[in-house]
Amino acid sequence: MSQFLAPQIVLLKHGTDTSQGKGHLISNINACNAVVDLVRTTLGPRGLDKLIHEGRGKVTITNDGATIVQLLQIVHPAAKTLVDISMSQDAEVGDGTTSVILLAGEMMNKCKEFIEDGVHSQVLIRAFRKAGQLADARIREVARDIMGTNPTERREMLMRCAGTSLNSKLVSHQREFFAGIVTDAVLTLDADSLDVSMVGIKKVHGGSTTDSQLVTGVAFKKTFSYAGFEQQPKSFDHPKVMLLNLELELKAEKDNAEVRVNSTADYQAIVDAEWGIIYAKLAACVNTGAKVVLSRLAIGDVATQYFADRDIFCAGRVAEEDMRRVQRAVGGSVQTTVNHLKDGGADILGECGRFEERQLGKERYNVFTGCPKAKSATIIVRGGSDQFLEESERSLHDAIMIVRRAIKHPTAVPGGGAIEMDLSRHIRAAAVKIEGKDQLIMSAYARALEVIPRTLCDNAGFDSTEVLNKLRAAHASADGNHCYGVDLDSASVVDTWAKAVWEPAVVKLNALAAATEAACQILAVDETIKNPKSEQPGVPGPPGGGGRGGGMGGMMNRGGRGVRRMR
C-alpha cells in the first residue's frame, strides 16, 4: 500500500513557522488591542502619563502616543502596524498619535464578531472603506474656516488650536501662555514655506515655567571657550558673521610627521612656519571685516586671544543644527578654507541686526536677532527636571505642528469627541439605507468612532455610559448642532466650538484615513510566515532549531554540546 502514498513535499525551510486561518486573524487583532491598552489611559486632558525606564538610569515620562510606542520597541508584526500609523501621524500633522491608535484598534475589535461568524475579510474591508469615505466627506462638510478677517483675529484662532493640543499635555496648566509663544513662533516664519526646522527649542534648567520666552531669531548655548574669551565683546549692532568648518588651532607638525633637523636654526624655522600658518589663517578672517566668527570645529586659545585683541567674538564647536539655522538666518556660506576669503563678499559673510550674549538662568546664550535672509524663532523652555523639560519639548513640538497645519489648511472642527459623535450619527443614518451585510458592518464602524469620547470620560473618572447617552441625544436633537462634546469640568456635554476646544480638520482627516487603512491591512492578512534565523556556516544553532549547524543539521551529545553531523 505504501507505493500508492503521495510523496511528502518540503516547500519551506525547516523551522519555518506558519500561522493562518480565522484564529490567526483574531490573534493579530488581540495583539493590536494590547498596544491600544498601553496608550488608552493617556488620551485627553485627564489622561495619565507613562514612565518608561530604558536602563542605564534613563527615564522618560510622557503621554505622547508616538513616543510611547516607539520606546517600547514592539516586535509583533501585526502590532507594528499601529506603531507605523502613529509615527506617520506624528510626522504628517504632529498631533493625534494616541487617537489614531485607539480608532484603529477599536475598528478591528468591532470586526472580531463578524470574523467569528464567518464573514469574509474582503466584505469587511469594502464596508470599512465605504464608511471611511463618508466620514471624510462629512468632516470636510462641517469644517469651519479659521483664517479670520484680520491678523489679530487670526492669531487668536490659531492660539485656540494650539491650546486644544496643549490641553492634554504636561504644560496644560500654562496652555494659554505657551499657546501664545507657539503661535508667535510659527507666525514669525516665512509664510510660504513655514519650515518648522527654523523653530528651535532650547531647554534651560531652573526657574519657573512662566520664565520661558520666545526669541525672534537664533539662540544657542555658549560653547566651550578658551582663555581670552571674556575679553571679547559680547554684543554688536549689524555685525558681519563668518561661518567656518575648520580648526583654528596651533598645529605642531612634529605630531603628524617625523622631522629631522641638523641645527637649532632649522628647528626654529619649523616652529616659525607653524606659527605663520595659524597667524595667516587668523589674519585672513580678520581682513574680511567679520565681527562674529563661528566654527563647527575647535577655535584654540591662540585664536581666541587673537580675536579678542581685535574686538571680534568667536565660538568654536558649534552644534551642526545650530550652525545650519544660523547660516540660513544670516546668509553667507560655511567656509572650509580661508584661502579664498578675499574681501568677504555677501556670498561668504552673513549679517544680522543684532548679536548679543544673554544670561538665561545659569547658562549663557548667544542670540542673533534681526536676521534678514530667513525668519527664525527659538523657544527657551525653563523647568526644574530633565523629564519635565523633555516632555515640554515634545508638547511644544506637537503644538507647533498643529499651528503650522492650521495655517496651511485653515479649517477646524470641534474637539472633545464632538466630531466623532457627529460622524457616528452620520454613518449610522447612511447605513440604514444600505441593504445586506454592509449595513451591519458600517454601523460597527460608527460605534468604533465612539471610542474617543468614551475614553475621554473613562480617563476623567466619569460614567462613560451616561455621558455617551447624553451625547447621542444631543446630536440626534432637532436643532442639528454637531458641536456637542464631552465637558470634562462638569461630567456632562457642552458645545465645544463655543468653548474654543478646536482641532484642525486635517488632524481628523489624517487620523481616520490612517486608522481605516491600518484596520483594512490587518484584515487582509490571512497568514503569517516566520522564517528561522540564518546562522553562520559551521556555528551551532539553538537546540532543536533549524539553523545551519543546529537543529536538523546537528545533534546533542550527553554533555549538551552541539556536534556537527558528518555528511
mmCIF file of C-alpha atoms in Angstrom, residues 92-317:
data_model
loop_
_atom_site.group_PDB
_atom_site.id
_atom_site.type_symbol
_atom_site.label_atom_id
_atom_site.label_comp_id
_atom_site.label_asym_id
_atom_site.label_seq_id
_atom_site.Cartn_x
_atom_site.Cartn_y
_atom_site.Cartn_z
ATOM 1 C CA GLU A 92 2.335 64.464 8.987
ATOM 2 C CA VAL A 93 0.369 66.610 11.430
ATOM 3 C CA GLY A 94 2.227 66.332 14.748
ATOM 4 C CA ASP A 95 -0.772 65.507 16.958
ATOM 5 C CA GLY A 96 -3.464 62.853 17.288
ATOM 6 C CA THR A 97 -0.966 59.996 17.686
ATOM 7 C CA THR A 98 -2.940 58.384 20.505
ATOM 8 C CA SER A 99 -6.303 58.907 18.790
ATOM 9 C CA VAL A 100 -5.220 57.109 15.627
ATOM 10 C CA ILE A 101 -4.126 54.056 17.639
ATOM 11 C CA LEU A 102 -7.403 53.969 19.565
ATOM 12 C CA LEU A 103 -9.504 54.310 16.416
ATOM 13 C CA ALA A 104 -7.648 51.580 14.530
ATOM 14 C CA GLY A 105 -7.755 49.202 17.490
ATOM 15 C CA GLU A 106 -11.467 49.749 18.099
ATOM 16 C CA MET A 107 -12.286 49.255 14.411
ATOM 17 C CA MET A 108 -10.514 45.899 14.433
ATOM 18 C CA ASN A 109 -12.150 44.978 17.728
ATOM 19 C CA LYS A 110 -15.598 45.535 16.200
ATOM 20 C CA CYS A 111 -14.662 43.138 13.390
ATOM 21 C CA LYS A 112 -13.993 40.178 15.663
ATOM 22 C CA GLU A 113 -17.649 39.143 15.958
ATOM 23 C CA PHE A 114 -18.071 39.265 12.169
ATOM 24 C CA ILE A 115 -14.930 37.176 11.639
ATOM 25 C CA GLU A 116 -16.122 34.600 14.169
ATOM 26 C CA ASP A 117 -19.445 34.417 12.300
ATOM 27 C CA GLY A 118 -17.598 33.615 9.077
ATOM 28 C CA VAL A 119 -17.851 36.957 7.257
ATOM 29 C CA HIS A 120 -15.152 37.214 4.610
ATOM 30 C CA SER A 121 -12.418 39.795 5.172
ATOM 31 C CA GLN A 122 -12.986 41.475 1.822
ATOM 32 C CA VAL A 123 -16.611 42.180 2.759
ATOM 33 C CA LEU A 124 -15.405 43.920 5.919
ATOM 34 C CA ILE A 125 -12.752 45.872 4.027
ATOM 35 C CA ARG A 126 -15.209 47.142 1.391
ATOM 36 C CA ALA A 127 -17.703 48.294 4.015
ATOM 37 C CA PHE A 128 -14.997 49.971 6.114
ATOM 38 C CA ARG A 129 -13.637 51.893 3.148
ATOM 39 C CA LYS A 130 -17.140 52.993 2.206
ATOM 40 C CA ALA A 131 -17.687 54.237 5.769
ATOM 41 C CA GLY A 132 -14.293 55.958 5.708
ATOM 42 C CA GLN A 133 -15.280 57.868 2.577
ATOM 43 C CA LEU A 134 -18.493 59.013 4.249
ATOM 44 C CA ALA A 135 -16.521 60.196 7.297
ATOM 45 C CA ASP A 136 -14.023 62.071 5.131
ATOM 46 C CA ALA A 137 -16.776 63.859 3.233
ATOM 47 C CA ARG A 138 -18.623 64.740 6.451
ATOM 48 C CA ILE A 139 -15.528 66.282 8.066
ATOM 49 C CA ARG A 140 -14.947 68.459 5.025
ATOM 50 C CA GLU A 141 -18.606 69.488 5.117
ATOM 51 C CA VAL A 142 -18.742 70.607 8.746
ATOM 52 C CA ALA A 143 -15.213 72.072 8.981
ATOM 53 C CA ARG A 144 -15.158 75.829 9.572
ATOM 54 C CA ASP A 145 -12.722 78.385 8.264
ATOM 55 C CA ILE A 146 -10.500 79.884 10.976
ATOM 56 C CA MET A 147 -8.423 82.226 8.830
ATOM 57 C CA GLY A 148 -10.042 85.314 10.363
ATOM 58 C CA THR A 149 -10.616 88.733 8.848
ATOM 59 C CA ASN A 150 -7.554 90.446 10.372
ATOM 60 C CA PRO A 151 -4.185 89.399 11.877
ATOM 61 C CA THR A 152 -5.426 89.777 15.463
ATOM 62 C CA GLU A 153 -8.416 87.517 14.927
ATOM 63 C CA ARG A 154 -6.283 85.030 13.020
ATOM 64 C CA ARG A 155 -3.743 84.844 15.840
ATOM 65 C CA GLU A 156 -6.499 84.292 18.394
ATOM 66 C CA MET A 157 -7.979 81.412 16.400
ATOM 67 C CA LEU A 158 -4.573 79.788 15.943
ATOM 68 C CA MET A 159 -3.993 80.115 19.690
ATOM 69 C CA ARG A 160 -7.206 78.163 20.313
ATOM 70 C CA CYS A 161 -5.956 75.313 18.130
ATOM 71 C CA ALA A 162 -2.617 75.319 19.960
ATOM 72 C CA GLY A 163 -4.408 75.454 23.314
ATOM 73 C CA THR A 164 -6.503 72.397 22.441
ATOM 74 C CA SER A 165 -3.327 70.468 21.605
ATOM 75 C CA LEU A 166 -1.615 71.568 24.837
ATOM 76 C CA ASN A 167 -4.731 70.821 26.881
ATOM 77 C CA SER A 168 -3.744 67.176 27.237
ATOM 78 C CA LYS A 169 -0.043 67.809 27.846
ATOM 79 C CA LEU A 170 2.105 68.227 30.912
ATOM 80 C CA VAL A 171 2.121 72.018 30.471
ATOM 81 C CA SER A 172 -1.690 72.233 30.287
ATOM 82 C CA HIS A 173 -1.822 74.433 33.397
ATOM 83 C CA GLN A 174 0.024 77.111 31.369
ATOM 84 C CA ARG A 175 -1.529 76.340 27.994
ATOM 85 C CA GLU A 176 -2.594 79.932 27.264
ATOM 86 C CA PHE A 177 0.929 81.170 27.959
ATOM 87 C CA PHE A 178 2.582 78.538 25.763
ATOM 88 C CA ALA A 179 -0.136 78.768 23.086
ATOM 89 C CA GLY A 180 0.800 82.430 22.601
ATOM 90 C CA ILE A 181 4.514 81.600 22.395
ATOM 91 C CA VAL A 182 3.955 78.758 19.909
ATOM 92 C CA THR A 183 1.621 80.820 17.712
ATOM 93 C CA ASP A 184 4.008 83.774 17.612
ATOM 94 C CA ALA A 185 6.920 81.442 16.810
ATOM 95 C CA VAL A 186 5.134 79.924 13.805
ATOM 96 C CA LEU A 187 3.829 83.289 12.586
ATOM 97 C CA THR A 188 7.430 84.546 12.654
ATOM 98 C CA LEU A 189 8.410 82.058 9.937
ATOM 99 C CA ASP A 190 8.313 82.687 6.231
ATOM 100 C CA ALA A 191 4.661 82.453 5.212
ATOM 101 C CA ASP A 192 5.420 80.474 2.055
ATOM 102 C CA SER A 193 7.487 77.615 3.484
ATOM 103 C CA LEU A 194 6.621 77.562 7.213
ATOM 104 C CA ASP A 195 9.716 75.432 7.769
ATOM 105 C CA VAL A 196 9.459 74.185 11.358
ATOM 106 C CA SER A 197 13.177 73.380 11.384
ATOM 107 C CA MET A 198 13.681 77.134 11.750
ATOM 108 C CA VAL A 199 11.956 76.979 15.150
ATOM 109 C CA GLY A 200 14.435 75.813 17.762
ATOM 110 C CA ILE A 201 13.536 74.631 21.253
ATOM 111 C CA LYS A 202 16.223 75.038 23.918
ATOM 112 C CA LYS A 203 15.922 73.707 27.471
ATOM 113 C CA VAL A 204 17.337 75.653 30.423
ATOM 114 C CA HIS A 205 17.290 74.197 33.937
ATOM 115 C CA GLY A 206 15.896 76.281 36.759
ATOM 116 C CA GLY A 207 13.270 78.939 37.006
ATOM 117 C CA SER A 208 9.520 78.794 36.692
ATOM 118 C CA THR A 209 7.592 77.538 33.687
ATOM 119 C CA THR A 210 6.423 81.084 33.028
ATOM 120 C CA ASP A 211 10.063 82.179 32.743
ATOM 121 C CA SER A 212 10.075 80.536 29.320
ATOM 122 C CA GLN A 213 10.430 83.024 26.490
ATOM 123 C CA LEU A 214 10.442 83.405 22.736
ATOM 124 C CA VAL A 215 13.476 84.761 20.910
ATOM 125 C CA THR A 216 12.692 86.032 17.419
ATOM 126 C CA GLY A 217 15.946 84.814 15.966
ATOM 127 C CA VAL A 218 18.539 82.103 16.535
ATOM 128 C CA ALA A 219 19.851 81.297 20.004
ATOM 129 C CA PHE A 220 22.185 78.556 21.166
ATOM 130 C CA LYS A 221 24.067 77.760 24.328
ATOM 131 C CA LYS A 222 27.519 79.270 24.796
ATOM 132 C CA THR A 223 30.124 76.802 23.595
ATOM 133 C CA PHE A 224 33.336 75.705 25.284
ATOM 134 C CA SER A 225 35.779 78.609 25.294
ATOM 135 C CA TYR A 226 39.482 79.067 25.939
ATOM 136 C CA ALA A 227 41.310 81.774 27.885
ATOM 137 C CA GLY A 228 40.781 85.210 26.400
ATOM 138 C CA PHE A 229 37.105 84.666 25.693
ATOM 139 C CA GLU A 230 35.962 87.052 28.411
ATOM 140 C CA GLN A 231 37.984 89.852 26.818
ATOM 141 C CA GLN A 232 35.889 89.635 23.655
ATOM 142 C CA PRO A 233 32.924 91.988 23.157
ATOM 143 C CA LYS A 234 29.563 90.338 23.780
ATOM 144 C CA SER A 235 27.249 92.488 21.658
ATOM 145 C CA PHE A 236 27.266 94.051 18.192
ATOM 146 C CA ASP A 237 24.844 96.008 16.027
ATOM 147 C CA HIS A 238 24.657 94.870 12.394
ATOM 148 C CA PRO A 239 27.740 92.635 12.590
ATOM 149 C CA LYS A 240 29.087 90.558 9.718
ATOM 150 C CA VAL A 241 29.075 86.852 10.562
ATOM 151 C CA MET A 242 31.633 84.328 9.321
ATOM 152 C CA LEU A 243 30.803 80.608 9.397
ATOM 153 C CA LEU A 244 33.663 78.121 9.277
ATOM 154 C CA ASN A 245 34.162 74.391 9.231
ATOM 155 C CA LEU A 246 37.853 74.244 10.066
ATOM 156 C CA GLU A 247 40.073 74.272 13.122
ATOM 157 C CA LEU A 248 41.775 77.473 14.188
ATOM 158 C CA GLU A 249 44.380 75.902 16.434
ATOM 159 C CA LEU A 250 48.141 75.803 16.501
ATOM 160 C CA LYS A 251 49.200 72.538 14.900
ATOM 161 C CA ALA A 252 52.623 71.065 15.640
ATOM 162 C CA GLU A 253 53.817 69.300 12.504
ATOM 163 C CA LYS A 254 56.005 67.001 14.582
ATOM 164 C CA ASP A 255 52.812 65.316 15.780
ATOM 165 C CA ASN A 256 51.893 64.278 12.224
ATOM 166 C CA ALA A 257 55.266 63.628 10.658
ATOM 167 C CA GLU A 258 58.847 62.832 11.525
ATOM 168 C CA VAL A 259 61.048 65.898 11.144
ATOM 169 C CA ARG A 260 64.834 65.682 11.150
ATOM 170 C CA VAL A 261 66.900 68.814 11.684
ATOM 171 C CA ASN A 262 70.639 69.437 11.660
ATOM 172 C CA SER A 263 70.713 72.623 13.675
ATOM 173 C CA THR A 264 68.696 74.761 16.031
ATOM 174 C CA ALA A 265 68.130 77.208 13.177
ATOM 175 C CA ASP A 266 66.331 74.522 11.205
ATOM 176 C CA TYR A 267 64.147 73.691 14.211
ATOM 177 C CA GLN A 268 63.349 77.368 14.749
ATOM 178 C CA ALA A 269 62.349 77.659 11.090
ATOM 179 C CA ILE A 270 59.848 74.826 11.533
ATOM 180 C CA VAL A 271 58.369 76.436 14.647
ATOM 181 C CA ASP A 272 58.113 79.783 12.874
ATOM 182 C CA ALA A 273 56.341 78.108 9.956
ATOM 183 C CA GLU A 274 53.780 76.536 12.309
ATOM 184 C CA TRP A 275 53.040 79.907 13.885
ATOM 185 C CA GLY A 276 52.961 81.503 10.464
ATOM 186 C CA ILE A 277 50.263 79.104 9.270
ATOM 187 C CA ILE A 278 47.868 79.846 12.134
ATOM 188 C CA TYR A 279 48.503 83.611 12.013
ATOM 189 C CA ALA A 280 47.877 83.649 8.269
ATOM 190 C CA LYS A 281 44.512 81.961 8.784
ATOM 191 C CA LEU A 282 43.543 84.382 11.549
ATOM 192 C CA ALA A 283 44.618 87.409 9.544
ATOM 193 C CA ALA A 284 42.530 86.224 6.593
ATOM 194 C CA CYS A 285 39.473 86.032 8.864
ATOM 195 C CA VAL A 286 40.078 89.497 10.316
ATOM 196 C CA ASN A 287 40.606 91.097 6.903
ATOM 197 C CA THR A 288 37.088 90.147 5.812
ATOM 198 C CA GLY A 289 35.621 92.568 8.346
ATOM 199 C CA ALA A 290 33.686 89.879 10.214
ATOM 200 C CA LYS A 291 32.820 90.672 13.830
ATOM 201 C CA VAL A 292 31.382 87.252 14.749
ATOM 202 C CA VAL A 293 33.248 84.057 13.844
ATOM 203 C CA LEU A 294 31.579 80.673 14.357
ATOM 204 C CA SER A 295 33.125 77.303 13.604
ATOM 205 C CA ARG A 296 31.920 73.710 13.674
ATOM 206 C CA LEU A 297 35.410 72.716 14.877
ATOM 207 C CA ALA A 298 37.578 73.978 17.694
ATOM 208 C CA ILE A 299 38.912 77.521 17.971
ATOM 209 C CA GLY A 300 42.003 77.338 20.164
ATOM 210 C CA ASP A 301 43.408 79.636 22.821
ATOM 211 C CA VAL A 302 45.757 81.437 20.418
ATOM 212 C CA ALA A 303 42.910 82.256 18.029
ATOM 213 C CA THR A 304 40.597 83.246 20.896
ATOM 214 C CA GLN A 305 43.107 85.781 22.256
ATOM 215 C CA TYR A 306 43.920 86.977 18.720
ATOM 216 C CA PHE A 307 40.256 87.743 18.032
ATOM 217 C CA ALA A 308 39.814 89.351 21.463
ATOM 218 C CA ASP A 309 42.655 91.781 20.786
ATOM 219 C CA ARG A 310 40.817 92.891 17.647
ATOM 220 C CA ASP A 311 37.318 93.161 19.202
ATOM 221 C CA ILE A 312 35.949 90.078 17.434
ATOM 222 C CA PHE A 313 33.660 87.474 19.004
ATOM 223 C CA CYS A 314 34.343 83.797 18.254
ATOM 224 C CA ALA A 315 32.765 80.470 19.206
ATOM 225 C CA GLY A 316 34.022 77.021 18.319
ATOM 226 C CA ARG A 317 32.440 73.576 18.388
#
